JSON list of C-alpha atoms in Angstrom, two decimals:
[
{"chain": "O", "resi": 1, "resn": "GLN", "atom": "CA", "xyz": [114.72, 80.71, 90.77]},
{"chain": "O", "resi": 2, "resn": "VAL", "atom": "CA", "xyz": [111.20, 80.90, 90.37]},
{"chain": "O", "resi": 3, "resn": "HIS", "atom": "CA", "xyz": [109.97, 82.47, 86.84]},
{"chain": "O", "resi": 4, "resn": "LEU", "atom": "CA", "xyz": [106.23, 83.28, 85.25]},
{"chain": "O", "resi": 5, "resn": "VAL", "atom": "CA", "xyz": [105.26, 84.07, 82.05]},
{"chain": "O", "resi": 6, "resn": "GLU", "atom": "CA", "xyz": [101.88, 84.97, 80.83]},
{"chain": "O", "resi": 7, "resn": "SER", "atom": "CA", "xyz": [101.08, 84.82, 77.01]},
{"chain": "O", "resi": 8, "resn": "GLY", "atom": "CA", "xyz": [97.94, 84.54, 75.48]},
{"chain": "O", "resi": 9, "resn": "GLY", "atom": "CA", "xyz": [96.20, 88.11, 75.66]},
{"chain": "O", "resi": 10, "resn": "GLY", "atom": "CA", "xyz": [95.15, 90.46, 72.63]},
{"chain": "O", "resi": 11, "resn": "LEU", "atom": "CA", "xyz": [92.14, 92.28, 71.32]},
{"chain": "O", "resi": 12, "resn": "VAL", "atom": "CA", "xyz": [88.93, 90.36, 71.26]},
{"chain": "O", "resi": 13, "resn": "GLN", "atom": "CA", "xyz": [85.32, 91.68, 70.47]},
{"chain": "O", "resi": 14, "resn": "PRO", "atom": "CA", "xyz": [82.79, 91.75, 73.21]},
{"chain": "O", "resi": 15, "resn": "GLY", "atom": "CA", "xyz": [81.48, 88.07, 73.58]},
{"chain": "O", "resi": 16, "resn": "GLY", "atom": "CA", "xyz": [84.52, 86.79, 72.57]},
{"chain": "O", "resi": 17, "resn": "SER", "atom": "CA", "xyz": [87.10, 84.11, 73.97]},
{"chain": "O", "resi": 18, "resn": "LEU", "atom": "CA", "xyz": [90.50, 83.96, 75.25]},
{"chain": "O", "resi": 19, "resn": "ARG", "atom": "CA", "xyz": [93.23, 81.45, 76.85]},
{"chain": "O", "resi": 20, "resn": "LEU", "atom": "CA", "xyz": [95.86, 82.88, 78.84]},
{"chain": "O", "resi": 21, "resn": "SER", "atom": "CA", "xyz": [98.76, 80.59, 79.71]},
{"chain": "O", "resi": 22, "resn": "CYS", "atom": "CA", "xyz": [101.01, 81.08, 82.86]},
{"chain": "O", "resi": 23, "resn": "ALA", "atom": "CA", "xyz": [104.34, 79.41, 81.98]},
{"chain": "O", "resi": 24, "resn": "GLY", "atom": "CA", "xyz": [106.72, 78.04, 84.62]},
{"chain": "O", "resi": 25, "resn": "SER", "atom": "CA", "xyz": [110.41, 77.74, 84.85]},
{"chain": "O", "resi": 26, "resn": "GLY", "atom": "CA", "xyz": [113.01, 77.14, 87.88]},
{"chain": "O", "resi": 27, "resn": "PHE", "atom": "CA", "xyz": [110.50, 75.51, 90.24]},
{"chain": "O", "resi": 28, "resn": "HIS", "atom": "CA", "xyz": [107.60, 72.71, 89.78]},
{"chain": "O", "resi": 29, "resn": "LEU", "atom": "CA", "xyz": [104.67, 74.58, 89.38]},
{"chain": "O", "resi": 30, "resn": "ASP", "atom": "CA", "xyz": [103.08, 71.30, 90.39]},
{"chain": "O", "resi": 31, "resn": "TYR", "atom": "CA", "xyz": [104.20, 71.89, 94.11]},
{"chain": "O", "resi": 32, "resn": "TYR", "atom": "CA", "xyz": [102.46, 75.34, 94.04]},
{"chain": "O", "resi": 33, "resn": "ALA", "atom": "CA", "xyz": [98.80, 76.89, 94.29]},
{"chain": "O", "resi": 34, "resn": "ILE", "atom": "CA", "xyz": [98.47, 79.45, 91.17]},
{"chain": "O", "resi": 35, "resn": "GLY", "atom": "CA", "xyz": [96.29, 82.11, 90.96]},
{"chain": "O", "resi": 36, "resn": "TRP", "atom": "CA", "xyz": [95.01, 85.12, 88.06]},
{"chain": "O", "resi": 37, "resn": "PHE", "atom": "CA", "xyz": [94.97, 88.38, 89.06]},
{"chain": "O", "resi": 38, "resn": "ARG", "atom": "CA", "xyz": [94.24, 91.46, 86.48]},
{"chain": "O", "resi": 39, "resn": "GLN", "atom": "CA", "xyz": [94.96, 95.77, 86.71]},
{"chain": "O", "resi": 40, "resn": "ALA", "atom": "CA", "xyz": [93.07, 97.83, 85.00]},
{"chain": "O", "resi": 41, "resn": "PRO", "atom": "CA", "xyz": [93.67, 101.24, 84.23]},
{"chain": "O", "resi": 42, "resn": "GLY", "atom": "CA", "xyz": [93.16, 103.24, 87.41]},
{"chain": "O", "resi": 43, "resn": "LYS", "atom": "CA", "xyz": [92.01, 100.37, 89.56]},
{"chain": "O", "resi": 44, "resn": "GLU", "atom": "CA", "xyz": [93.45, 98.13, 92.10]},
{"chain": "O", "resi": 45, "resn": "ARG", "atom": "CA", "xyz": [94.91, 94.77, 91.27]},
{"chain": "O", "resi": 46, "resn": "GLU", "atom": "CA", "xyz": [92.08, 92.21, 91.92]},
{"chain": "O", "resi": 47, "resn": "ALA", "atom": "CA", "xyz": [92.01, 88.27, 92.12]},
{"chain": "O", "resi": 48, "resn": "LEU", "atom": "CA", "xyz": [90.13, 86.58, 89.90]},
{"chain": "O", "resi": 49, "resn": "SER", "atom": "CA", "xyz": [91.02, 83.05, 90.22]},
{"chain": "O", "resi": 50, "resn": "CYS", "atom": "CA", "xyz": [93.27, 80.13, 92.05]},
{"chain": "O", "resi": 51, "resn": "ILE", "atom": "CA", "xyz": [93.96, 76.68, 91.32]},
{"chain": "O", "resi": 52, "resn": "ALA", "atom": "CA", "xyz": [95.14, 74.35, 94.31]},
{"chain": "O", "resi": 53, "resn": "SER", "atom": "CA", "xyz": [98.34, 72.64, 93.61]},
{"chain": "O", "resi": 54, "resn": "TYR", "atom": "CA", "xyz": [97.67, 69.03, 95.45]},
{"chain": "O", "resi": 55, "resn": "ASP", "atom": "CA", "xyz": [94.03, 68.21, 94.06]},
{"chain": "O", "resi": 56, "resn": "GLY", "atom": "CA", "xyz": [93.36, 70.61, 91.68]},
{"chain": "O", "resi": 57, "resn": "SER", "atom": "CA", "xyz": [90.44, 72.45, 93.35]},
{"chain": "O", "resi": 58, "resn": "GLN", "atom": "CA", "xyz": [89.56, 75.91, 92.23]},
{"chain": "O", "resi": 59, "resn": "TYR", "atom": "CA", "xyz": [88.69, 78.87, 93.57]},
{"chain": "O", "resi": 60, "resn": "TYR", "atom": "CA", "xyz": [86.41, 81.99, 91.57]},
{"chain": "O", "resi": 61, "resn": "VAL", "atom": "CA", "xyz": [85.62, 85.25, 92.29]},
{"chain": "O", "resi": 62, "resn": "GLU", "atom": "CA", "xyz": [81.68, 85.83, 91.64]},
{"chain": "O", "resi": 63, "resn": "SER", "atom": "CA", "xyz": [82.81, 88.57, 88.64]},
{"chain": "O", "resi": 64, "resn": "VAL", "atom": "CA", "xyz": [84.28, 85.63, 86.60]},
{"chain": "O", "resi": 65, "resn": "LYS", "atom": "CA", "xyz": [81.82, 82.58, 87.93]},
{"chain": "O", "resi": 66, "resn": "GLY", "atom": "CA", "xyz": [80.44, 80.86, 85.00]},
{"chain": "O", "resi": 67, "resn": "ARG", "atom": "CA", "xyz": [82.49, 82.71, 82.32]},
{"chain": "O", "resi": 68, "resn": "PHE", "atom": "CA", "xyz": [86.59, 82.00, 83.44]},
{"chain": "O", "resi": 69, "resn": "THR", "atom": "CA", "xyz": [88.12, 78.36, 84.33]},
{"chain": "O", "resi": 70, "resn": "ILE", "atom": "CA", "xyz": [91.48, 77.81, 85.33]},
{"chain": "O", "resi": 71, "resn": "SER", "atom": "CA", "xyz": [93.09, 74.56, 84.76]},
{"chain": "O", "resi": 72, "resn": "ARG", "atom": "CA", "xyz": [96.55, 72.99, 85.37]},
{"chain": "O", "resi": 73, "resn": "ASP", "atom": "CA", "xyz": [98.70, 71.16, 82.80]},
{"chain": "O", "resi": 74, "resn": "ASP", "atom": "CA", "xyz": [101.32, 69.91, 85.52]},
{"chain": "O", "resi": 75, "resn": "ALA", "atom": "CA", "xyz": [103.51, 67.84, 82.34]},
{"chain": "O", "resi": 76, "resn": "THR", "atom": "CA", "xyz": [104.12, 71.53, 81.18]},
{"chain": "O", "resi": 77, "resn": "ASN", "atom": "CA", "xyz": [104.60, 73.44, 83.67]},
{"chain": "O", "resi": 78, "resn": "THR", "atom": "CA", "xyz": [101.39, 75.68, 82.89]},
{"chain": "O", "resi": 79, "resn": "VAL", "atom": "CA", "xyz": [98.48, 77.18, 84.03]},
{"chain": "O", "resi": 80, "resn": "TYR", "atom": "CA", "xyz": [95.74, 78.25, 82.08]},
{"chain": "O", "resi": 81, "resn": "LEU", "atom": "CA", "xyz": [92.84, 80.96, 82.38]},
{"chain": "O", "resi": 82, "resn": "GLN", "atom": "CA", "xyz": [90.17, 79.84, 79.64]},
{"chain": "O", "resi": 83, "resn": "MET", "atom": "CA", "xyz": [87.80, 83.54, 79.31]},
{"chain": "O", "resi": 84, "resn": "ASN", "atom": "CA", "xyz": [84.60, 83.25, 77.68]},
{"chain": "O", "resi": 85, "resn": "SER", "atom": "CA", "xyz": [81.79, 85.64, 77.74]},
{"chain": "O", "resi": 86, "resn": "LEU", "atom": "CA", "xyz": [84.48, 88.70, 77.48]},
{"chain": "O", "resi": 87, "resn": "ARG", "atom": "CA", "xyz": [82.97, 92.04, 77.85]},
{"chain": "O", "resi": 88, "resn": "PRO", "atom": "CA", "xyz": [85.08, 95.36, 78.11]},
{"chain": "O", "resi": 89, "resn": "GLU", "atom": "CA", "xyz": [85.01, 95.92, 81.46]},
{"chain": "O", "resi": 90, "resn": "ASP", "atom": "CA", "xyz": [87.92, 92.34, 81.42]},
{"chain": "O", "resi": 91, "resn": "THR", "atom": "CA", "xyz": [90.15, 94.59, 79.87]},
{"chain": "O", "resi": 92, "resn": "ALA", "atom": "CA", "xyz": [93.30, 94.89, 81.64]},
{"chain": "O", "resi": 93, "resn": "VAL", "atom": "CA", "xyz": [96.45, 93.71, 82.38]},
{"chain": "O", "resi": 94, "resn": "TYR", "atom": "CA", "xyz": [95.96, 89.79, 83.78]},
{"chain": "O", "resi": 95, "resn": "TYR", "atom": "CA", "xyz": [99.07, 88.17, 85.89]},
{"chain": "O", "resi": 96, "resn": "CYS", "atom": "CA", "xyz": [99.43, 84.97, 87.12]},
{"chain": "O", "resi": 97, "resn": "ALA", "atom": "CA", "xyz": [101.59, 84.88, 90.81]},
{"chain": "O", "resi": 98, "resn": "THR", "atom": "CA", "xyz": [102.43, 82.02, 93.73]},
{"chain": "O", "resi": 99, "resn": "ASP", "atom": "CA", "xyz": [103.99, 82.37, 97.10]},
{"chain": "O", "resi": 100, "resn": "ARG", "atom": "CA", "xyz": [107.15, 80.31, 98.41]},
{"chain": "O", "resi": 101, "resn": "ASN", "atom": "CA", "xyz": [105.15, 79.38, 100.93]},
{"chain": "O", "resi": 102, "resn": "PRO", "atom": "CA", "xyz": [102.65, 76.69, 100.72]},
{"chain": "O", "resi": 103, "resn": "ILE", "atom": "CA", "xyz": [99.35, 78.70, 100.93]},
{"chain": "O", "resi": 104, "resn": "SER", "atom": "CA", "xyz": [95.57, 77.32, 100.60]},
{"chain": "O", "resi": 105, "resn": "ILE", "atom": "CA", "xyz": [93.35, 78.88, 97.02]},
{"chain": "O", "resi": 106, "resn": "ARG", "atom": "CA", "xyz": [91.17, 80.71, 99.37]},
{"chain": "O", "resi": 107, "resn": "GLY", "atom": "CA", "xyz": [94.36, 82.32, 101.11]},
{"chain": "O", "resi": 108, "resn": "LEU", "atom": "CA", "xyz": [96.16, 82.69, 98.02]},
{"chain": "O", "resi": 109, "resn": "CYS", "atom": "CA", "xyz": [92.95, 84.56, 96.08]},
{"chain": "O", "resi": 110, "resn": "ASN", "atom": "CA", "xyz": [92.37, 86.69, 98.88]},
{"chain": "O", "resi": 111, "resn": "THR", "atom": "CA", "xyz": [95.35, 88.92, 98.70]},
{"chain": "O", "resi": 112, "resn": "VAL", "atom": "CA", "xyz": [97.04, 90.58, 96.14]},
{"chain": "O", "resi": 113, "resn": "ASN", "atom": "CA", "xyz": [100.58, 90.48, 98.24]},
{"chain": "O", "resi": 114, "resn": "HIS", "atom": "CA", "xyz": [102.61, 87.43, 96.57]},
{"chain": "O", "resi": 115, "resn": "ASP", "atom": "CA", "xyz": [106.21, 86.57, 96.28]},
{"chain": "O", "resi": 116, "resn": "PHE", "atom": "CA", "xyz": [105.98, 85.95, 92.51]},
{"chain": "O", "resi": 117, "resn": "TRP", "atom": "CA", "xyz": [104.66, 87.43, 89.78]},
{"chain": "O", "resi": 118, "resn": "GLY", "atom": "CA", "xyz": [104.64, 87.02, 85.77]},
{"chain": "O", "resi": 119, "resn": "GLN", "atom": "CA", "xyz": [105.10, 90.63, 83.88]},
{"chain": "O", "resi": 120, "resn": "GLY", "atom": "CA", "xyz": [101.39, 90.66, 82.94]},
{"chain": "O", "resi": 121, "resn": "THR", "atom": "CA", "xyz": [99.67, 90.12, 79.57]},
{"chain": "O", "resi": 122, "resn": "GLN", "atom": "CA", "xyz": [97.11, 92.57, 78.12]},
{"chain": "O", "resi": 123, "resn": "VAL", "atom": "CA", "xyz": [93.31, 92.04, 77.20]},
{"chain": "O", "resi": 124, "resn": "THR", "atom": "CA", "xyz": [91.56, 94.31, 75.52]},
{"chain": "O", "resi": 125, "resn": "VAL", "atom": "CA", "xyz": [87.71, 93.63, 74.73]},
{"chain": "O", "resi": 126, "resn": "SER", "atom": "CA", "xyz": [86.33, 96.20, 72.57]},
{"chain": "O", "resi": 127, "resn": "SER", "atom": "CA", "xyz": [84.31, 96.20, 68.98]}
]
């Protein structure tokens, strides 16, 4: 059974950094494209970044390009999201997700309709 668990969220000041982790269990995470998403209060869930399974290629939405970096460590079945230069508008619950069938990173990041989600981790950017 596919299980995803996010961690690493917390309270950080504007301009600060956090690294989020998405740990997979019950499946070989390296076979799947993995995406990071977030949902702020009163807003729809949105995609941030996705990473491919086969070559580690990455996709970022414009709002996080140059600030966020996605990476994967298949030895530990974990995908990371390094977030730098955080802004108050980055405050949200952050989720990782994947699908049971093969999907491109653009396809994964183009929708929030996915088969498997973690429980989310709260990120709060505030002084």
